[in-house]
mmCIF file of C-alpha atoms in Angstrom:
data_model
loop_
_atom_site.group_PDB
_atom_site.id
_atom_site.type_symbol
_atom_site.label_atom_id
_atom_site.label_comp_id
_atom_site.label_asym_id
_atom_site.label_seq_id
_atom_site.Cartn_x
_atom_site.Cartn_y
_atom_site.Cartn_z
ATOM 1 C CA CYS D 1 -189.589 8.839 180.173
ATOM 2 C CA MET D 2 -192.164 10.826 177.673
ATOM 3 C CA GLN D 3 -190.751 14.345 177.402
ATOM 4 C CA HIS D 4 -192.745 14.713 174.061
ATOM 5 C CA LEU D 5 -196.213 14.493 173.026
ATOM 6 C CA GLN D 6 -198.685 16.389 170.926
ATOM 7 C CA LEU D 7 -202.331 15.383 169.296
ATOM 8 C CA ASN D 8 -203.890 17.425 166.803
ATOM 9 C CA VAL D 9 -207.800 16.381 165.729
ATOM 10 C CA ASP D 10 -209.881 18.558 162.819
ATOM 11 C CA GLN D 11 -212.381 17.435 161.474
ATOM 12 C CA SER D 12 -214.599 18.616 158.563
ATOM 13 C CA ARG D 13 -218.024 18.082 157.387
ATOM 14 C CA ALA D 14 -216.714 15.697 155.037
ATOM 15 C CA GLU D 15 -213.129 13.789 156.816
ATOM 16 C CA ARG D 16 -211.155 14.064 160.069
ATOM 17 C CA ARG D 17 -207.394 14.516 160.334
ATOM 18 C CA ILE D 18 -205.669 13.236 163.607
ATOM 19 C CA LYS D 19 -201.689 13.629 163.978
ATOM 20 C CA LEU D 20 -199.692 12.570 166.831
ATOM 21 C CA GLN D 21 -195.978 12.853 167.506
ATOM 22 C CA SER D 22 -194.634 12.100 170.647
ATOM 23 C CA ASP D 23 -190.841 10.700 171.275
ATOM 24 C CA PHE D 24 -191.866 7.195 170.357
ATOM 25 C CA LEU D 25 -194.717 7.172 167.983
ATOM 26 C CA ASN D 26 -195.445 9.011 164.921
ATOM 27 C CA GLY D 27 -199.124 8.716 163.101
ATOM 28 C CA GLY D 28 -202.264 10.413 161.615
ATOM 29 C CA LEU D 29 -204.702 9.091 160.245
ATOM 30 C CA THR D 30 -207.082 11.110 157.732
ATOM 31 C CA GLY D 31 -210.103 10.586 156.042
ATOM 32 C CA ALA D 32 -213.854 9.996 156.370
ATOM 33 C CA PHE D 33 -215.401 7.362 158.663
ATOM 34 C CA GLU D 34 -216.404 6.542 161.803
ATOM 35 C CA TRP D 35 -215.218 4.037 164.854
ATOM 36 C CA ARG D 36 -218.680 2.583 165.277
ATOM 37 C CA THR D 37 -218.510 0.986 161.907
ATOM 38 C CA LEU D 38 -214.752 0.139 161.339
ATOM 39 C CA GLY D 39 -215.491 -3.393 161.858
ATOM 40 C CA VAL D 40 -218.543 -3.957 159.502
ATOM 41 C CA THR D 41 -215.638 -2.412 156.895
ATOM 42 C CA LEU D 42 -214.029 -5.294 158.212
ATOM 43 C CA ARG D 43 -215.785 -7.813 157.960
ATOM 44 C CA ARG D 44 -217.650 -7.250 154.860
ATOM 45 C CA PHE D 45 -213.804 -6.615 152.253
ATOM 46 C CA GLY D 46 -213.670 -10.362 155.154
ATOM 47 C CA HIS D 47 -217.562 -11.515 153.492
ATOM 48 C CA ARG D 48 -216.692 -10.198 149.649
ATOM 49 C CA LEU D 49 -213.161 -12.983 149.943
ATOM 50 C CA LEU D 50 -214.744 -15.973 152.335
ATOM 51 C CA PRO D 51 -218.651 -15.243 152.411
ATOM 52 C CA SER D 52 -219.500 -19.069 153.911
ATOM 53 C CA PHE D 53 -216.447 -18.028 156.588
ATOM 54 C CA VAL D 54 -217.401 -14.706 157.326
ATOM 55 C CA PRO D 55 -220.921 -14.396 157.060
ATOM 56 C CA MET D 56 -222.944 -10.280 156.918
ATOM 57 C CA PRO D 57 -225.974 -9.980 158.657
ATOM 58 C CA GLU D 58 -228.162 -7.843 156.802
ATOM 59 C CA GLN D 59 -228.320 -4.888 159.299
ATOM 60 C CA GLU D 60 -224.930 -4.449 159.194
ATOM 61 C CA LYS D 61 -224.439 -3.771 155.601
ATOM 62 C CA GLU D 62 -224.438 -0.600 155.589
ATOM 63 C CA GLY D 63 -221.985 2.375 156.442
ATOM 64 C CA ALA D 64 -218.750 3.552 154.476
ATOM 65 C CA ASN D 65 -214.668 4.445 155.429
ATOM 66 C CA ASN D 66 -212.433 5.895 153.467
ATOM 67 C CA LEU D 67 -208.561 6.525 155.928
ATOM 68 C CA ASP D 68 -205.437 6.518 154.968
ATOM 69 C CA PHE D 69 -203.258 5.875 158.067
ATOM 70 C CA TYR D 70 -199.420 5.748 158.862
ATOM 71 C CA LEU D 71 -197.449 4.841 161.883
ATOM 72 C CA TYR D 72 -193.774 4.286 163.102
ATOM 73 C CA VAL D 73 -192.247 3.472 165.611
ATOM 74 C CA MET D 74 -189.594 5.628 167.269
ATOM 75 C CA ASN D 75 -187.406 4.374 170.466
ATOM 76 C CA THR D 76 -187.806 1.254 170.726
ATOM 77 C CA ASP D 77 -185.562 0.404 173.166
ATOM 78 C CA THR D 78 -186.362 2.489 175.696
ATOM 79 C CA ILE D 79 -190.007 0.252 174.970
ATOM 80 C CA ILE D 80 -188.148 -2.804 175.119
ATOM 81 C CA HIS D 81 -186.573 -2.274 178.245
ATOM 82 C CA ALA D 82 -189.239 -1.026 179.617
ATOM 83 C CA LEU D 83 -190.779 -4.222 178.580
ATOM 84 C CA GLY D 84 -187.927 -6.369 180.113
ATOM 85 C CA MET D 85 -187.656 -8.118 176.292
ATOM 86 C CA GLU D 86 -183.912 -9.306 176.020
ATOM 87 C CA MET D 87 -183.988 -8.254 172.348
ATOM 88 C CA SER D 88 -182.398 -5.489 169.960
ATOM 89 C CA VAL D 89 -184.809 -3.548 167.156
ATOM 90 C CA PRO D 90 -183.676 -0.606 165.668
ATOM 91 C CA LYS D 91 -185.161 2.810 166.054
ATOM 92 C CA ARG D 92 -187.584 3.414 163.110
ATOM 93 C CA GLN D 93 -190.541 0.686 162.235
ATOM 94 C CA THR D 94 -193.044 1.453 159.360
ATOM 95 C CA LEU D 95 -196.523 0.876 159.548
ATOM 96 C CA LYS D 96 -198.888 2.443 155.942
ATOM 97 C CA GLY D 97 -202.029 1.537 154.471
ATOM 98 C CA TYR D 98 -205.458 3.470 153.931
ATOM 99 C CA ILE D 99 -208.919 1.433 153.440
ATOM 100 C CA HIS D 100 -211.222 2.555 150.859
ATOM 101 C CA ASP D 101 -214.882 1.182 151.209
ATOM 102 C CA ALA D 102 -216.021 3.339 148.309
ATOM 103 C CA THR D 103 -212.895 1.595 145.249
ATOM 104 C CA ASN D 104 -213.836 -1.953 147.785
ATOM 105 C CA ARG D 105 -209.750 -1.658 148.303
ATOM 106 C CA TYR D 106 -207.713 -1.828 151.232
ATOM 107 C CA GLU D 107 -203.849 -2.661 151.637
ATOM 108 C CA LEU D 108 -201.236 -2.558 154.594
ATOM 109 C CA GLN D 109 -197.809 -2.690 154.388
ATOM 110 C CA ALA D 110 -195.243 -3.015 157.999
ATOM 111 C CA CYS D 111 -191.588 -3.148 157.880
ATOM 112 C CA VAL D 112 -188.894 -3.554 160.613
ATOM 113 C CA PRO D 113 -185.400 -3.979 159.006
ATOM 114 C CA SER D 114 -183.662 -5.862 161.547
ATOM 115 C CA ILE D 115 -184.419 -7.782 165.483
ATOM 116 C CA GLU D 116 -181.584 -9.346 166.960
ATOM 117 C CA LYS D 117 -181.708 -11.675 169.561
ATOM 118 C CA GLY D 118 -178.983 -14.087 170.811
ATOM 119 C CA ASN D 119 -177.367 -14.912 167.964
ATOM 120 C CA THR D 120 -179.973 -14.559 165.575
ATOM 121 C CA LEU D 121 -180.678 -11.960 163.329
ATOM 122 C CA TRP D 122 -184.219 -11.448 161.839
ATOM 123 C CA ARG D 123 -183.470 -8.942 159.067
ATOM 124 C CA ASP D 124 -186.109 -6.366 155.919
ATOM 125 C CA VAL D 125 -188.926 -8.427 158.690
ATOM 126 C CA THR D 126 -192.559 -7.365 156.205
ATOM 127 C CA LEU D 127 -195.705 -8.335 156.395
ATOM 128 C CA SER D 128 -198.642 -6.239 153.255
ATOM 129 C CA VAL D 129 -202.003 -7.234 152.831
ATOM 130 C CA ASP D 130 -203.972 -6.111 150.540
ATOM 131 C CA ASN D 131 -206.673 -6.900 147.287
ATOM 132 C CA SER D 132 -205.020 -4.910 144.788
ATOM 133 C CA ARG D 133 -205.588 -7.711 142.384
ATOM 134 C CA GLY D 134 -209.577 -8.359 143.276
ATOM 135 C CA GLU D 135 -208.119 -10.813 146.051
ATOM 136 C CA GLY D 136 -206.955 -10.855 149.532
ATOM 137 C CA ARG D 137 -203.542 -12.003 149.820
ATOM 138 C CA LEU D 138 -200.983 -11.762 152.861
ATOM 139 C CA ALA D 139 -197.695 -12.036 152.299
ATOM 140 C CA PHE D 140 -195.235 -12.639 154.847
ATOM 141 C CA SER D 141 -191.048 -12.889 154.881
ATOM 142 C CA THR D 142 -187.655 -12.211 156.376
ATOM 143 C CA THR D 143 -184.189 -13.460 156.201
ATOM 144 C CA LYS D 144 -182.512 -15.286 159.150
ATOM 145 C CA GLN D 145 -178.828 -15.271 159.983
ATOM 146 C CA ILE D 146 -177.201 -17.343 162.723
ATOM 147 C CA LEU D 147 -174.147 -15.053 164.474
ATOM 148 C CA ASN D 148 -170.663 -15.444 165.422
ATOM 149 C CA THR D 149 -170.506 -15.033 169.221
ATOM 150 C CA ASP D 150 -167.038 -12.923 168.317
ATOM 151 C CA SER D 151 -167.864 -9.709 167.901
ATOM 152 C CA THR D 152 -167.316 -8.500 164.105
ATOM 153 C CA LYS D 153 -170.870 -10.347 163.521
ATOM 154 C CA LEU D 154 -169.773 -12.813 161.108
ATOM 155 C CA VAL D 155 -172.302 -14.454 159.500
ATOM 156 C CA VAL D 156 -173.026 -17.989 159.812
ATOM 157 C CA GLY D 157 -175.940 -19.137 157.965
ATOM 158 C CA ASP D 158 -178.780 -17.318 156.576
ATOM 159 C CA VAL D 159 -182.338 -19.282 155.663
ATOM 160 C CA ALA D 160 -185.107 -16.581 153.395
ATOM 161 C CA GLY D 161 -188.071 -17.612 154.267
ATOM 162 C CA LEU D 162 -192.052 -16.562 152.295
ATOM 163 C CA PHE D 163 -195.507 -17.550 153.352
ATOM 164 C CA THR D 164 -197.616 -16.195 150.772
ATOM 165 C CA THR D 165 -201.791 -16.399 150.965
ATOM 166 C CA VAL D 166 -204.239 -15.591 148.187
ATOM 167 C CA ALA D 167 -208.267 -15.645 149.412
ATOM 168 C CA ARG D 168 -210.974 -15.694 147.127
ATOM 169 C CA ASN D 169 -214.439 -17.605 146.620
ATOM 170 C CA ASP D 170 -213.857 -19.136 149.734
ATOM 171 C CA SER D 171 -210.368 -20.626 149.183
ATOM 172 C CA LEU D 172 -207.261 -19.941 150.573
ATOM 173 C CA LEU D 173 -204.293 -21.022 148.627
ATOM 174 C CA THR D 174 -200.985 -20.388 150.350
ATOM 175 C CA ASN D 175 -197.548 -21.030 149.085
ATOM 176 C CA LEU D 176 -194.574 -20.821 151.672
ATOM 177 C CA ARG D 177 -191.191 -20.829 150.084
ATOM 178 C CA PHE D 178 -187.828 -21.158 152.648
ATOM 179 C CA GLY D 179 -184.195 -22.159 151.737
ATOM 180 C CA GLU D 180 -180.792 -21.234 152.255
ATOM 181 C CA VAL D 181 -179.895 -18.220 151.223
ATOM 182 C CA ALA D 182 -175.979 -19.497 150.003
ATOM 183 C CA ALA D 183 -177.409 -23.194 149.199
ATOM 184 C CA ASP D 184 -176.746 -24.705 145.918
ATOM 185 C CA HIS D 185 -179.832 -26.450 145.426
ATOM 186 C CA ASP D 186 -183.624 -25.363 145.225
ATOM 187 C CA ASP D 187 -185.572 -23.226 147.892
ATOM 188 C CA ALA D 188 -188.835 -25.531 150.181
ATOM 189 C CA ASP D 189 -191.827 -24.609 148.235
ATOM 190 C CA ILE D 190 -194.892 -25.902 150.011
ATOM 191 C CA GLN D 191 -197.886 -25.588 148.660
ATOM 192 C CA ILE D 192 -201.551 -25.450 150.976
ATOM 193 C CA ALA D 193 -205.529 -25.237 148.940
ATOM 194 C CA THR D 194 -207.994 -23.857 151.971
ATOM 195 C CA HIS D 195 -211.098 -23.918 150.623
ATOM 196 C CA LEU D 196 -214.367 -23.261 153.294
ATOM 197 C CA THR D 197 -217.695 -23.911 153.545
ATOM 198 C CA ARG D 198 -220.087 -24.222 156.474
ATOM 199 C CA TYR D 199 -222.685 -26.988 157.776
ATOM 200 C CA ARG D 200 -225.084 -26.929 160.128
ATOM 201 C CA GLU D 201 -224.392 -22.876 159.916
ATOM 202 C CA ARG D 202 -220.777 -23.546 161.659
ATOM 203 C CA PRO D 203 -217.371 -23.658 159.848
ATOM 204 C CA LEU D 204 -215.384 -26.530 157.673
ATOM 205 C CA ILE D 205 -212.383 -26.512 156.287
ATOM 206 C CA GLY D 206 -210.853 -28.351 154.098
ATOM 207 C CA VAL D 207 -206.907 -28.379 153.565
ATOM 208 C CA HIS D 208 -205.240 -29.740 150.548
ATOM 209 C CA ILE D 209 -201.845 -30.649 151.114
ATOM 210 C CA GLU D 210 -200.158 -30.875 148.167
ATOM 211 C CA PRO D 211 -196.905 -33.030 146.288
ATOM 212 C CA SER D 212 -194.105 -31.269 147.813
ATOM 213 C CA ALA D 213 -190.149 -30.905 148.975
ATOM 214 C CA PHE D 214 -187.871 -28.497 151.579
ATOM 215 C CA TYR D 215 -184.253 -29.393 153.059
ATOM 216 C CA LEU D 216 -183.769 -30.109 156.077
ATOM 217 C CA GLY D 217 -180.146 -29.473 156.526
ATOM 218 C CA ASP D 218 -178.156 -31.614 153.434
ATOM 219 C CA SER D 219 -181.150 -33.463 153.519
ATOM 220 C CA LEU D 220 -184.433 -33.509 151.409
ATOM 221 C CA TRP D 221 -187.904 -34.674 152.755
ATOM 222 C CA THR D 222 -191.075 -34.699 151.023
ATOM 223 C CA VAL D 223 -193.948 -34.256 151.301
ATOM 224 C CA ALA D 224 -197.172 -36.595 150.031
ATOM 225 C CA ASP D 225 -200.218 -35.432 149.065
ATOM 226 C CA SER D 226 -202.595 -35.024 152.158
ATOM 227 C CA HIS D 227 -206.052 -33.577 153.784
ATOM 228 C CA ILE D 228 -206.331 -32.350 156.623
ATOM 229 C CA GLU D 229 -210.443 -31.731 157.251
ATOM 230 C CA TYR D 230 -212.042 -30.057 160.622
ATOM 231 C CA ASN D 231 -215.633 -29.641 161.457
ATOM 232 C CA ALA D 232 -216.511 -26.858 164.213
ATOM 233 C CA ALA D 233 -219.707 -28.346 164.501
ATOM 234 C CA ASP D 234 -219.276 -32.121 164.684
ATOM 235 C CA THR D 235 -216.068 -30.941 166.180
ATOM 236 C CA THR D 236 -213.570 -33.681 165.089
ATOM 237 C CA LEU D 237 -210.178 -32.325 163.382
ATOM 238 C CA SER D 238 -209.625 -35.841 160.048
ATOM 239 C CA VAL D 239 -206.314 -36.468 159.290
ATOM 240 C CA TYR D 240 -206.168 -38.131 156.273
ATOM 241 C CA ASP D 241 -202.351 -39.477 155.021
ATOM 242 C CA PHE D 242 -199.867 -37.382 156.055
ATOM 243 C CA ASP D 243 -196.349 -38.568 155.175
ATOM 244 C CA VAL D 244 -193.376 -36.465 155.493
ATOM 245 C CA ARG D 245 -190.461 -38.289 155.009
ATOM 246 C CA THR D 246 -186.604 -38.760 153.716
ATOM 247 C CA ALA D 247 -184.928 -41.387 152.008
ATOM 248 C CA SER D 248 -184.581 -43.053 155.363
ATOM 249 C CA GLN D 249 -186.421 -41.024 158.311
ATOM 250 C CA GLY D 250 -190.391 -41.169 158.217
ATOM 251 C CA ILE D 251 -193.255 -39.634 159.720
ATOM 252 C CA HIS D 252 -197.191 -41.012 159.375
ATOM 253 C CA VAL D 253 -200.757 -39.252 160.849
ATOM 254 C CA ASP D 254 -203.975 -40.486 160.024
ATOM 255 C CA GLY D 255 -207.300 -40.169 161.680
ATOM 256 C CA MET D 256 -209.530 -38.711 163.887
ATOM 257 C CA ALA D 257 -210.099 -36.362 166.983
ATOM 258 C CA SER D 258 -213.033 -35.240 168.209
ATOM 259 C CA THR D 259 -214.531 -35.725 171.342
ATOM 260 C CA ARG D 260 -215.217 -39.102 171.664
ATOM 261 C CA ALA D 261 -212.701 -41.389 173.938
ATOM 262 C CA TRP D 262 -213.053 -44.190 170.778
ATOM 263 C CA ASP D 263 -211.766 -41.584 167.776
ATOM 264 C CA SER D 264 -207.425 -41.656 167.734
ATOM 265 C CA ILE D 265 -204.474 -40.351 165.641
ATOM 266 C CA GLN D 266 -202.061 -41.905 164.769
ATOM 267 C CA VAL D 267 -198.106 -41.323 164.232
ATOM 268 C CA GLN D 268 -195.612 -43.714 162.527
ATOM 269 C CA LEU D 269 -192.511 -43.398 163.627
ATOM 270 C CA GLN D 270 -189.824 -44.337 161.404
ATOM 271 C CA ASP D 271 -185.932 -44.234 162.159
ATOM 272 C CA VAL D 272 -186.591 -40.235 162.871
ATOM 273 C CA ASP D 273 -183.411 -37.966 164.300
ATOM 274 C CA LEU D 274 -184.439 -37.698 168.482
ATOM 275 C CA TYR D 275 -183.482 -33.899 167.362
ATOM 276 C CA TYR D 276 -186.203 -33.427 165.027
ATOM 277 C CA LEU D 277 -188.655 -34.071 167.718
ATOM 278 C CA LEU D 278 -187.528 -33.058 171.785
ATOM 279 C CA ARG D 279 -187.114 -29.388 169.414
ATOM 280 C CA PHE D 280 -191.089 -28.949 170.777
ATOM 281 C CA ILE D 281 -191.152 -30.770 173.888
ATOM 282 C CA GLU D 282 -189.746 -28.785 176.980
ATOM 283 C CA LEU D 283 -187.024 -31.333 178.445
ATOM 284 C CA GLU D 284 -184.469 -30.448 181.574
ATOM 285 C CA GLU D 285 -181.232 -28.824 179.966
ATOM 286 C CA ALA D 286 -178.961 -31.465 181.630
ATOM 287 C CA LEU D 287 -180.567 -34.175 179.820
ATOM 288 C CA GLN D 288 -179.926 -34.607 176.207
ATOM 289 C CA VAL D 289 -181.573 -37.373 174.948
ATOM 290 C CA THR D 290 -179.830 -38.740 171.302
ATOM 291 C CA GLY D 291 -180.096 -41.132 168.785
ATOM 292 C CA ARG D 292 -183.193 -42.709 165.926
ATOM 293 C CA VAL D 293 -186.451 -43.392 167.083
ATOM 294 C CA SER D 294 -189.376 -45.877 164.694
ATOM 295 C CA GLY D 295 -192.218 -46.763 166.820
ATOM 296 C CA TRP D 296 -196.289 -45.250 166.468
ATOM 297 C CA ALA D 297 -197.899 -43.553 169.052
ATOM 298 C CA THR D 298 -201.849 -43.243 169.193
ATOM 299 C CA LEU D 299 -203.854 -39.370 170.684
ATOM 300 C CA TYR D 300 -207.334 -40.257 172.045
ATOM 301 C CA SER D 301 -210.288 -37.414 173.234
ATOM 302 C CA LEU D 302 -208.057 -34.656 172.140
ATOM 303 C CA PHE D 303 -211.015 -32.236 172.400
ATOM 304 C CA SER D 304 -212.513 -33.456 175.780
ATOM 305 C CA THR D 305 -209.722 -35.679 177.890
ATOM 306 C CA PRO D 306 -206.734 -36.157 176.493
ATOM 307 C CA MET D 307 -204.571 -38.742 176.257
ATOM 308 C CA PHE D 308 -202.067 -40.743 174.483
ATOM 309 C CA ALA D 309 -199.653 -43.996 174.739
ATOM 310 C CA ALA D 310 -196.944 -44.090 172.815
ATOM 311 C CA ASN D 311 -194.372 -47.420 171.979
ATOM 312 C CA LEU D 312 -190.506 -46.568 170.546
ATOM 313 C CA TYR D 313 -188.071 -48.047 170.023
ATOM 314 C CA ILE D 314 -184.223 -47.157 170.008
ATOM 315 C CA PRO D 315 -181.766 -49.225 168.744
ATOM 316 C CA ASP D 316 -178.422 -46.237 170.186
ATOM 317 C CA GLY D 317 -179.513 -45.156 172.246
ATOM 318 C CA TYR D 318 -177.421 -41.966 173.907
ATOM 319 C CA LEU D 319 -177.879 -39.784 177.635
ATOM 320 C CA ASN D 320 -175.430 -37.288 177.819
ATOM 321 C CA SER D 321 -173.168 -38.202 175.187
ATOM 322 C CA SER D 322 -173.451 -41.929 177.011
ATOM 323 C CA TYR D 323 -174.221 -44.793 175.712
ATOM 324 C CA LEU D 324 -177.392 -46.587 176.026
ATOM 325 C CA GLY D 325 -177.437 -49.655 173.878
ATOM 326 C CA GLU D 326 -180.668 -50.667 172.565
ATOM 327 C CA VAL D 327 -183.965 -48.311 173.880
ATOM 328 C CA SER D 328 -187.834 -49.905 173.998
ATOM 329 C CA ALA D 329 -189.518 -48.026 175.407
ATOM 330 C CA ARG D 330 -193.831 -47.229 176.915
ATOM 331 C CA ALA D 331 -195.254 -43.913 177.494
ATOM 332 C CA THR D 332 -198.478 -42.108 178.646
ATOM 333 C CA LEU D 333 -199.757 -39.535 180.434
ATOM 334 C CA ASP D 334 -200.437 -39.255 183.783
ATOM 335 C CA ARG D 335 -203.346 -36.734 183.501
ATOM 336 C CA GLU D 336 -203.726 -36.563 187.808
ATOM 337 C CA HIS D 337 -199.851 -35.366 187.932
ATOM 338 C CA GLU D 338 -199.883 -33.318 184.646
ATOM 339 C CA ARG D 339 -196.529 -35.031 183.848
ATOM 340 C CA ILE D 340 -196.094 -37.872 180.794
ATOM 341 C CA VAL D 341 -194.610 -41.362 182.662
ATOM 342 C CA ILE D 342 -191.551 -42.926 180.530
ATOM 343 C CA ASP D 343 -191.010 -47.097 181.336
ATOM 344 C CA ALA D 344 -187.697 -47.787 178.615
#
């Protein structure tokens, strides 16, 4: 329980000062600002970078806020225990930054030294948001470690990741880098360009995925040049030749998703290891299916009454380590009972 809580508020004509001290949180807020107009200030920053996506009504263009803030989170073990979460977080996390309307500058930095859950350790979890170069920039980075189950906790795997996105002139330029720290090959480097416009007063979002490559285990996967477009006015999602593959495996996606029953997205699978696909499906723990799958799946009317059908083939399938041989399967969605029906 909390043993200590102290809140000091000092306000003059020029600025406000708020200071919080407690067993769990220490923080401060200083500056000349109005609570009711902070949302306007944030929208103003967004409008300067993405005017088509963040409209700015004329009546909200007035007012200015300038403030500096910091927050230290303490005794997180107590908080996590009270929430019933099974993880370990160090005793101090940091959040600090500023918002200055007068100079059109803002910055936010958050840092968590480590997060441990089970045998997975996330180190140096950092998030930063700023516009120091005249453009909005968001960056997130961390290093993931897989630990041994013994008490020595020797690291047996190390993966570092960095996500950055830059906003300017109604565009988002996103870069995702990740890879094994001790690997002898290059990190993955995926580039995505997003352009924001408006169509019939609703957002129109175009995404260009540039040719790139990444390692998954020891396999080199390549991503082909492709485009994705979302039209909020028509409620349509169009995918143009999204293709990711390795030497022997491949996934190809093309088509349109909408509220209409005749629009569909086609997914082609070529000798894909079921391990990658089943990670996204919640199977019973006692059910383990392995092998490589080829075939197709079609998804209809995703934004109204979702339906799908699939026809799959596994040349050498295993069920709970028992050899099944060749497996042919058709899968459909049973909406009435909210389940997937597989005939194999």
